[in-house]
């Protein structure tokens, strides 16, 4: 297994745990907002469902205008839509990264806000991004909704 496959395996695990947590939710849980002016549970899940594809696009150097268009064209409001998007967008990310050469993985790409990483570092950033929001979701469910999903977050 190469480095990208190892990172993709970890991303898949995080996504599998997000899906397992989502399986325990009801549609009405998606409306819960733990803090005013912050994402609701549904908005947070929608954001997580987009991360693989959105962050892939960022890692490809898309402009702010292109990303705004991307976000306006992607919306996942129900649990089935969220789960389908998680699986589909991971598949797109995996296919894109497994097709890259070592030279391409080392190529530096600058985001529209000015951060510059190698393509491999962007993949690590996707893993960190998903893990961060999974932790937020878990904390909201446990501490605000008093619903411990009982899903192990680490192997």
N, CA and C of each residue as an Amber inpcrd file, in Angstrom:
protein
   465
   0.8550000  -1.1800000   0.0000000   0.0000000   0.0000000   0.0000000
   0.8990000   1.2410000   0.0000000   0.6180000   2.2030000  -0.8770000
   1.4360000   3.4120000  -0.9070000   0.8890000   4.4630000   0.0630000
   1.5980000   5.5690000   0.1600000   1.2120000   6.6040000   1.1260000
  -0.1960000   7.1240000   0.8850000  -0.5590000   7.3760000  -0.3550000
  -1.9120000   7.8680000  -0.6450000  -2.9680000   6.8530000  -0.2510000
  -2.7180000   5.5850000  -0.5480000  -3.6810000   4.5520000  -0.1550000
  -3.8470000   4.5130000   1.3540000  -2.7560000   4.6950000   2.0970000
  -2.8420000   4.7040000   3.5610000  -3.6930000   5.8620000   4.0550000
  -3.4830000   7.0490000   3.5030000  -4.2660000   8.2150000   3.9170000
  -5.7230000   8.0390000   3.4980000  -5.9430000   7.5480000   2.2850000
  -7.3170000   7.3070000   1.8250000  -8.0250000   6.2820000   2.7080000
  -7.3010000   5.2930000   3.1920000  -7.8780000   4.3140000   4.1130000
  -8.3420000   4.9950000   5.4010000  -7.5520000   5.9330000   5.9060000
  -7.9370000   6.6630000   7.1140000  -9.1350000   7.5720000   6.8500000
  -9.1620000   8.2100000   5.6870000 -10.3130000   9.0400000   5.3150000
 -11.5610000   8.1810000   5.2350000 -11.4280000   7.0050000   4.6100000
 -12.5830000   6.0950000   4.5200000 -13.0890000   5.7120000   5.8950000
 -12.1670000   5.4430000   6.8310000 -12.5820000   5.1040000   8.1880000
 -13.3550000   6.2550000   8.8260000 -12.8550000   7.4620000   8.6980000
 -13.5500000   8.6240000   9.2720000 -14.9370000   8.7550000   8.6420000
 -15.0150000   8.6000000   7.3340000 -16.3120000   8.6970000   6.6540000
 -17.2520000   7.5800000   7.0720000 -16.7180000   6.3740000   7.2570000
 -17.5510000   5.2620000   7.7260000 -18.1250000   5.5650000   9.1100000
 -17.3330000   6.1860000   9.9750000 -17.8420000   6.5100000  11.3150000
 -18.8690000   7.6330000  11.2430000 -18.6660000   8.5870000  10.3400000
 -19.6640000   9.6500000  10.1490000 -20.9740000   9.0310000   9.6630000
 -20.8750000   8.0990000   8.7380000 -22.0690000   7.4240000   8.2210000
 -22.7490000   6.6130000   9.3240000 -21.9740000   5.9240000  10.1450000
 -22.5550000   5.1380000  11.2500000 -23.2700000   6.0490000  12.2450000
 -22.7030000   7.2100000  12.5090000 -23.3610000   8.1730000  13.3950000
 -24.6350000   8.6840000  12.7340000 -24.5550000   9.0050000  11.4540000
 -25.7080000   9.5250000  10.7110000 -26.8490000   8.5150000  10.7000000
 -26.5140000   7.2320000  10.6280000 -27.5280000   6.1770000  10.6290000
 -28.3890000   6.2020000  11.8950000 -27.8730000   6.7760000  12.9550000
 -28.6030000   6.8070000  14.2230000 -29.4680000   8.0610000  14.3900000
 -29.3830000   8.9660000  13.4380000 -30.1180000  10.2260000  13.5380000
 -31.4730000  10.1350000  12.8640000 -32.3530000  11.0090000  13.2960000
 -33.6500000  11.1840000  12.6630000 -33.6000000  12.5080000  11.9000000
 -34.4430000  12.6390000  10.9170000 -34.4500000  13.8720000  10.1220000
 -34.6130000  15.1150000  11.0060000 -35.4050000  15.0140000  12.0790000
 -35.5960000  16.1950000  12.9470000 -34.3240000  16.5790000  13.7000000
 -33.4090000  15.6120000  13.8990000 -32.1290000  15.9160000  14.5510000
 -31.2950000  16.8740000  13.7010000 -31.5030000  16.8480000  12.3810000
 -30.7100000  17.6860000  11.4800000 -30.9470000  19.1720000  11.7230000
 -32.0870000  19.5130000  12.2980000 -32.4340000  20.9220000  12.5300000
 -31.7830000  21.4920000  13.7810000 -31.2730000  20.6240000  14.6500000
 -30.7200000  21.0990000  15.9230000 -29.4820000  21.9590000  15.7020000
 -29.4780000  23.1210000  16.3540000 -28.3550000  24.0640000  16.2870000
 -27.8910000  24.3060000  17.7230000 -26.6980000  23.8300000  18.0580000
 -26.2100000  23.9390000  19.4340000 -25.8170000  25.3580000  19.8100000
 -25.3880000  26.1270000  18.8390000 -24.9250000  27.4920000  19.0780000
 -25.4630000  28.3950000  17.9830000 -26.0360000  29.5100000  18.3840000
 -26.5530000  30.4700000  17.4130000 -25.4350000  30.8920000  16.4520000
 -25.7870000  31.0480000  15.1990000 -24.8710000  31.4760000  14.1390000
 -23.8120000  30.4230000  13.7810000 -23.9870000  29.1950000  14.2600000
 -23.1180000  28.0810000  13.8710000 -23.9710000  27.0560000  13.1360000
 -23.3010000  26.1050000  12.4720000 -24.0250000  25.0970000  11.7050000
 -24.9800000  24.2870000  12.5790000 -26.1370000  23.9560000  12.0100000
 -27.0110000  22.9510000  12.6170000 -26.3670000  21.5900000  12.3730000
 -26.9030000  20.5620000  12.9930000 -26.3970000  19.2070000  12.7590000
 -26.4780000  18.8750000  11.2660000 -27.5920000  19.2050000  10.6400000
 -27.7490000  18.9350000   9.2050000 -26.7690000  19.7130000   8.3510000
 -26.5710000  20.9820000   8.6830000 -25.6100000  21.7970000   7.9290000
 -24.1900000  21.2730000   8.1000000 -23.8700000  20.8200000   9.3070000
 -22.5490000  20.2470000   9.5570000 -22.3690000  18.9590000   8.7580000
 -23.3840000  18.1120000   8.7460000 -23.3090000  16.8800000   7.9590000
 -23.2180000  17.1820000   6.4650000 -23.9600000  18.1710000   6.0010000
 -23.8890000  18.5700000   4.5920000 -22.4670000  19.0260000   4.2540000
 -21.8760000  19.8190000   5.1330000 -20.5050000  20.2830000   4.9330000
 -19.5430000  19.0900000   4.8830000 -19.6900000  18.1520000   5.8140000
 -18.8070000  16.9840000   5.8230000 -18.9900000  16.1420000   4.5620000
 -20.2200000  16.0530000   4.0720000 -20.4800000  15.2780000   2.8560000
 -19.7970000  15.9010000   1.6430000 -19.5570000  17.2010000   1.6920000
 -18.9220000  17.9190000   0.5820000 -17.4070000  17.9320000   0.6490000
 -16.8380000  17.6810000   1.8080000 -15.4050000  17.9190000   2.0100000
 -14.5190000  17.1900000   1.0050000 -14.7450000  15.9100000   0.7790000
 -13.8720000  15.1790000  -0.1500000 -13.8430000  15.8340000  -1.5230000
 -14.9910000  16.2210000  -2.0280000 -15.0530000  16.8070000  -3.3650000
 -14.6390000  18.2750000  -3.3490000 -15.1160000  19.0350000  -2.3900000
 -14.7770000  20.4670000  -2.3330000 -13.2810000  20.6640000  -2.1030000
 -12.7380000  19.9430000  -1.1390000 -11.3130000  20.1050000  -0.8490000
 -10.4440000  19.5560000  -1.9850000 -10.9360000  18.5430000  -2.6860000
 -10.2380000  18.0890000  -3.8880000 -10.1690000  19.2270000  -4.8920000
 -11.2780000  19.9050000  -5.1030000 -11.3050000  21.0320000  -6.0470000
 -10.3490000  22.1350000  -5.5990000 -10.3240000  22.4170000  -4.3090000
  -9.3920000  23.4160000  -3.7780000  -7.9610000  22.9700000  -4.0560000
  -7.6910000  21.6780000  -3.8570000  -6.3390000  21.1500000  -4.0890000
  -5.9590000  21.1690000  -5.5670000  -6.9370000  21.3880000  -6.4160000
  -6.6770000  21.4990000  -7.8550000  -6.5120000  22.9540000  -8.2740000
  -6.6080000  23.8700000  -7.2920000  -6.3440000  25.2750000  -7.5610000
  -7.5290000  26.0870000  -8.0440000  -8.7640000  25.6380000  -7.7900000
  -9.9270000  26.4030000  -8.2290000  -9.9670000  27.7680000  -7.5500000
 -10.4680000  28.7460000  -8.2800000 -10.5840000  30.1240000  -7.7830000
 -11.7640000  30.2410000  -6.8180000 -11.8370000  31.3490000  -6.1130000
 -12.9540000  31.5820000  -5.2010000 -14.2770000  31.5890000  -5.9660000
 -14.2810000  32.1520000  -7.1580000 -15.5100000  32.1830000  -7.9610000
 -15.9290000  30.7690000  -8.3550000 -14.9570000  29.9610000  -8.7450000
 -15.2660000  28.5720000  -9.1120000 -15.7650000  27.7870000  -7.8970000
 -15.2020000  28.0480000  -6.7290000 -15.6470000  27.3460000  -5.5200000
 -17.0310000  27.8190000  -5.0970000 -17.3080000  29.0970000  -5.2180000
 -18.6540000  29.5980000  -4.8980000 -19.6910000  28.9520000  -5.8130000
 -19.3450000  28.8090000  -7.0810000 -20.2360000  28.1260000  -8.0330000
 -20.4160000  26.6650000  -7.6160000 -19.3110000  26.0100000  -7.2520000
 -19.3710000  24.6180000  -6.7960000 -20.3450000  24.4920000  -5.6200000
 -20.1690000  25.3280000  -4.6000000 -21.0320000  25.2420000  -3.4180000
 -22.4890000  25.5160000  -3.7570000 -22.7400000  26.4190000  -4.6930000
 -24.1230000  26.7320000  -5.0640000 -24.7880000  25.5730000  -5.8140000
 -23.9850000  24.7060000  -6.4010000 -24.5100000  23.5880000  -7.1900000
 -24.6230000  22.2840000  -6.4050000 -24.1530000  22.2660000  -5.1570000
 -24.1750000  21.0340000  -4.3650000 -24.9360000  21.2680000  -3.0630000
 -25.9540000  20.4560000  -2.8580000 -26.7680000  20.5860000  -1.6550000
 -27.2600000  19.2010000  -1.2360000 -27.0840000  18.8920000   0.0330000
 -27.5020000  17.5940000   0.5720000 -28.2870000  17.8750000   1.8480000
 -29.5970000  17.7310000   1.7920000 -30.4430000  18.1530000   2.9150000
 -31.0160000  17.0070000   3.7420000 -31.0930000  15.8260000   3.1790000
 -31.6810000  14.7000000   3.9060000 -30.5990000  13.6810000   4.2550000
 -30.9140000  12.8160000   5.1920000 -29.9530000  11.7780000   5.5830000
 -29.5650000  10.8960000   4.3910000 -30.5040000  10.4240000   3.5760000
 -30.0870000   9.6230000   2.4070000 -29.1970000  10.4110000   1.4340000
 -29.4940000  11.6900000   1.2100000 -28.6540000  12.5080000   0.3170000
 -27.2500000  12.6780000   0.8890000 -27.1670000  12.9180000   2.1740000
 -25.8750000  13.0970000   2.8450000 -25.0440000  11.8200000   2.7300000
 -25.6570000  10.6850000   3.0400000 -24.9330000   9.4140000   2.9810000
 -24.4850000   9.0870000   1.5630000 -25.3350000   9.3440000   0.5870000
 -24.9670000   9.0810000  -0.8090000 -23.8210000   9.9870000  -1.2340000
 -23.8640000  11.2530000  -0.8330000 -22.8010000  12.1980000  -1.2030000
 -21.4770000  11.8170000  -0.5480000 -21.5170000  11.3720000   0.6930000
 -20.2850000  10.9330000   1.3670000 -19.6170000   9.8380000   0.5380000
 -20.3850000   8.8380000   0.1470000 -19.8290000   7.7080000  -0.6120000
 -19.3580000   8.1480000  -2.0000000 -20.1820000   8.8980000  -2.7060000
 -19.8400000   9.3160000  -4.0620000 -18.6210000  10.2320000  -4.0780000
 -18.5900000  11.1950000  -3.1860000 -17.4890000  12.1620000  -3.1880000
 -16.1760000  11.5290000  -2.7460000 -16.2470000  10.5470000  -1.8450000
 -15.0370000   9.8080000  -1.4890000 -14.5160000   9.0420000  -2.7030000
 -15.4020000   8.4220000  -3.4550000 -14.9940000   7.6840000  -4.6500000
 -14.2790000   8.5780000  -5.6590000 -14.7750000   9.7930000  -5.8240000
 -14.1450000  10.7470000  -6.7430000 -12.7640000  11.1320000  -6.2260000
 -12.6620000  11.4130000  -4.9230000 -11.3740000  11.7640000  -4.3180000
 -10.3730000  10.6290000  -4.4830000 -10.8080000   9.4210000  -4.1660000
  -9.9250000   8.2560000  -4.2430000  -9.4150000   8.0590000  -5.6700000
 -10.3100000   8.1080000  -6.6190000  -9.9110000   7.9220000  -8.0190000
  -8.9190000   9.0060000  -8.4450000  -9.1640000  10.2320000  -8.0490000
  -8.2800000  11.3350000  -8.4320000  -6.8870000  11.1580000  -7.8440000
  -6.8150000  10.7830000  -6.5760000  -5.5050000  10.6850000  -5.9290000
  -4.7370000   9.4400000  -6.3260000  -5.4170000   8.3340000  -6.5500000
  -4.6910000   7.1210000  -6.9350000  -4.1300000   7.2290000  -8.3450000
  -4.6300000   8.1960000  -9.1190000  -4.1260000   8.3970000 -10.4670000
  -2.9500000   9.3610000 -10.5660000  -2.5110000   9.9100000  -9.4180000
  -1.4310000  10.8940000  -9.4400000  -0.0600000  10.2350000  -9.3380000
   0.8840000  10.7870000 -10.0510000   2.2760000  10.3290000  -9.9630000
   2.9300000  10.9750000  -8.7400000   4.1070000  10.4880000  -8.3800000
   4.8590000  11.0680000  -7.2670000   5.1600000  12.5410000  -7.5610000
   5.5190000  12.8270000  -8.7910000   5.7910000  14.2160000  -9.1790000
   4.5520000  15.0920000  -8.9610000   3.3920000  14.5930000  -9.3840000
   2.1440000  15.3560000  -9.2050000   1.7980000  15.5170000  -7.7280000
   2.0400000  14.4790000  -6.9170000   1.7610000  14.5670000  -5.4780000
   2.6430000  15.6080000  -4.7980000   3.8210000  15.8200000  -5.3220000
   4.7470000  16.7980000  -4.7500000   4.5400000  18.2140000  -5.2840000
   3.7240000  18.3510000  -6.3300000   3.4630000  19.6680000  -6.9030000
   2.7210000  20.5490000  -5.9000000   3.1720000  21.7850000  -5.7510000
   2.5500000  22.7130000  -4.8110000   1.3770000  23.4140000  -5.4960000
   0.2670000  23.4550000  -4.7940000  -0.9450000  24.1090000  -5.2780000
  -1.3200000  25.1720000  -4.2460000  -1.6230000  26.3650000  -4.7390000
  -2.0010000  27.4660000  -3.8490000  -3.5190000  27.6220000  -3.8750000
  -4.1140000  27.6660000  -2.6970000  -5.5630000  27.8420000  -2.5720000
  -5.9430000  29.2750000  -2.9070000  -7.2280000  29.4930000  -3.0990000
  -7.7090000  30.8400000  -3.4220000  -7.4780000  31.8250000  -2.2780000
  -7.2260000  31.3320000  -1.0600000  -6.9510000  32.2400000   0.0560000
  -5.4480000  32.3600000   0.3450000  -4.6230000  31.7200000  -0.5060000
  -3.1870000  31.9440000  -0.4510000  -2.3430000  30.8920000   0.2360000
  -2.9380000  29.8140000   0.7620000  -2.1690000  28.7410000   1.3950000
  -1.6200000  27.8310000   0.3110000  -0.3600000  27.4610000   0.4340000
   0.2860000  26.6230000  -0.5670000   0.7560000  25.3160000   0.0660000
   0.2580000  24.1850000  -0.4660000   0.6360000  22.8550000  -0.0130000
   0.9150000  21.9770000  -1.2250000   1.6590000  20.8990000  -0.9980000
   1.7590000  19.8840000  -2.0420000   0.4070000  19.1860000  -2.1360000
   0.1750000  18.5140000  -3.2570000  -1.0930000  17.7810000  -3.3940000
  -1.2240000  16.7260000  -2.2820000  -0.1090000  16.1040000  -1.9020000
  -0.1690000  15.1270000  -0.8140000  -0.5640000  15.8100000   0.4970000
  -0.0190000  16.9870000   0.7610000  -0.4090000  17.7210000   1.9690000
  -1.8940000  18.0830000   1.9410000  -2.4200000  18.4070000   0.7640000
  -3.8590000  18.6920000   0.6700000  -4.6630000  17.4500000   1.0650000
  -4.1910000  16.2610000   0.6910000  -4.8820000  15.0280000   1.0850000
  -4.8700000  14.8790000   2.6040000  -3.7380000  15.1770000   3.2220000
  -3.6720000  15.1460000   4.6920000  -4.6150000  16.1760000   5.3010000
  -4.7210000  17.3150000   4.6600000  -5.6270000  18.3770000   5.1290000
  -7.0830000  17.9050000   5.0860000  -7.4390000  17.1490000   4.0610000
  -8.7930000  16.5940000   3.9570000  -9.0690000  15.6580000   5.1320000
  -8.1060000  14.8110000   5.4630000  -8.2430000  13.9150000   6.6130000
  -8.4330000  14.7200000   7.9000000  -7.6130000  15.7420000   8.1010000
  -7.7190000  16.5720000   9.3020000  -9.0550000  17.3090000   9.3450000
  -9.4870000  17.8170000   8.2100000 -10.7420000  18.5640000   8.1190000
 -11.9270000  17.6820000   8.5140000 -11.9650000  16.4760000   7.9420000
 -13.0480000  15.5440000   8.2660000 -13.0150000  15.1290000   9.7350000
 -11.8290000  14.8460000  10.2590000 -11.7000000  14.4390000  11.6640000
 -12.1620000  15.5510000  12.6020000 -11.7950000  16.7730000  12.2710000
 -12.2060000  17.9320000  13.0760000 -13.7350000  18.0240000  13.1590000
 -14.3940000  17.9810000  12.0070000 -15.8540000  18.1240000  12.0120000
 -16.5590000  16.9040000  12.5880000 -15.9730000  15.7260000  12.4240000
 -16.5520000  14.5370000  13.0630000 -16.5400000  14.7170000  14.5740000
 -15.4570000  15.2600000  15.1160000 -15.3760000  15.5340000  16.5450000
 -16.4170000  16.5470000  16.9880000 -16.6300000  17.5690000  16.1770000
 -17.6670000  18.5550000  16.4920000 -19.0390000  17.8820000  16.5460000
 -19.3300000  17.0690000  15.5260000 -20.6190000  16.3790000  15.4710000
 -20.8040000  15.5000000  16.7040000 -19.7890000  14.7340000  17.0280000
 -19.8630000  13.8430000  18.1800000 -20.1190000  14.6390000  19.4540000
 -19.4100000  15.7350000  19.6370000 -19.5810000  16.5590000  20.8420000
 -20.9850000  17.1610000  20.9170000 -21.5020000  17.6300000  19.7930000
 -22.8580000  18.1940000  19.7820000 -23.8710000  17.1300000  20.1800000
 -23.7370000  15.9460000  19.5880000 -24.6920000  14.8750000  19.8830000
 -24.6120000  14.4500000  21.3480000 -23.4040000  14.2890000  21.8680000
 -23.2240000  13.8040000  23.2380000 -23.5970000  14.8760000  24.2590000
 -23.0710000  16.0770000  24.0930000 -23.1990000  17.0930000  25.1350000
 -24.4410000  17.9670000  25.0240000 -25.0090000  18.0740000  23.8340000
 -26.1820000  18.9310000  23.6640000 -27.4680000  18.1300000  23.4820000
 -27.4160000  17.0870000  22.6880000 -28.6070000  16.2700000  22.4520000
 -28.6610000  15.0470000  23.3620000 -27.5910000  14.8240000  24.1270000
 -27.5060000  13.6780000  25.0550000 -27.7540000  12.3580000  24.3270000
 -27.1520000  12.2590000  23.1290000 -27.2290000  11.0460000  22.3080000
 -25.8120000  10.5750000  22.0420000 -25.3450000   9.6310000  22.8060000
 -24.0160000   9.0750000  22.5470000 -24.1640000   8.0240000  21.4630000
 -23.5910000   8.2630000  20.2870000 -23.7820000   7.2960000  19.2010000
 -23.0730000   5.9670000  19.4390000 -22.1180000   5.9260000  20.3800000
 -21.4370000   4.6690000  20.6640000 -20.5960000   4.1680000  19.5120000
 -20.1850000   5.0600000  18.6380000 -19.3690000   4.6940000  17.4820000
 -17.9090000   5.0070000  17.8130000 -17.0310000   4.0060000  17.7760000
 -15.6110000   4.2780000  18.0420000 -15.0550000   5.2260000  16.9720000
 -14.4010000   6.2870000  17.4000000 -13.8820000   7.2710000  16.4660000
 -12.4670000   6.9430000  15.9880000 -11.8430000   5.9720000  16.6470000
 -10.5020000   5.5420000  16.2540000 -10.4410000   4.0290000  16.3460000
  -9.6440000   3.4210000  15.4610000  -9.5080000   1.9580000  15.4680000
  -8.5090000   1.5540000  16.5230000
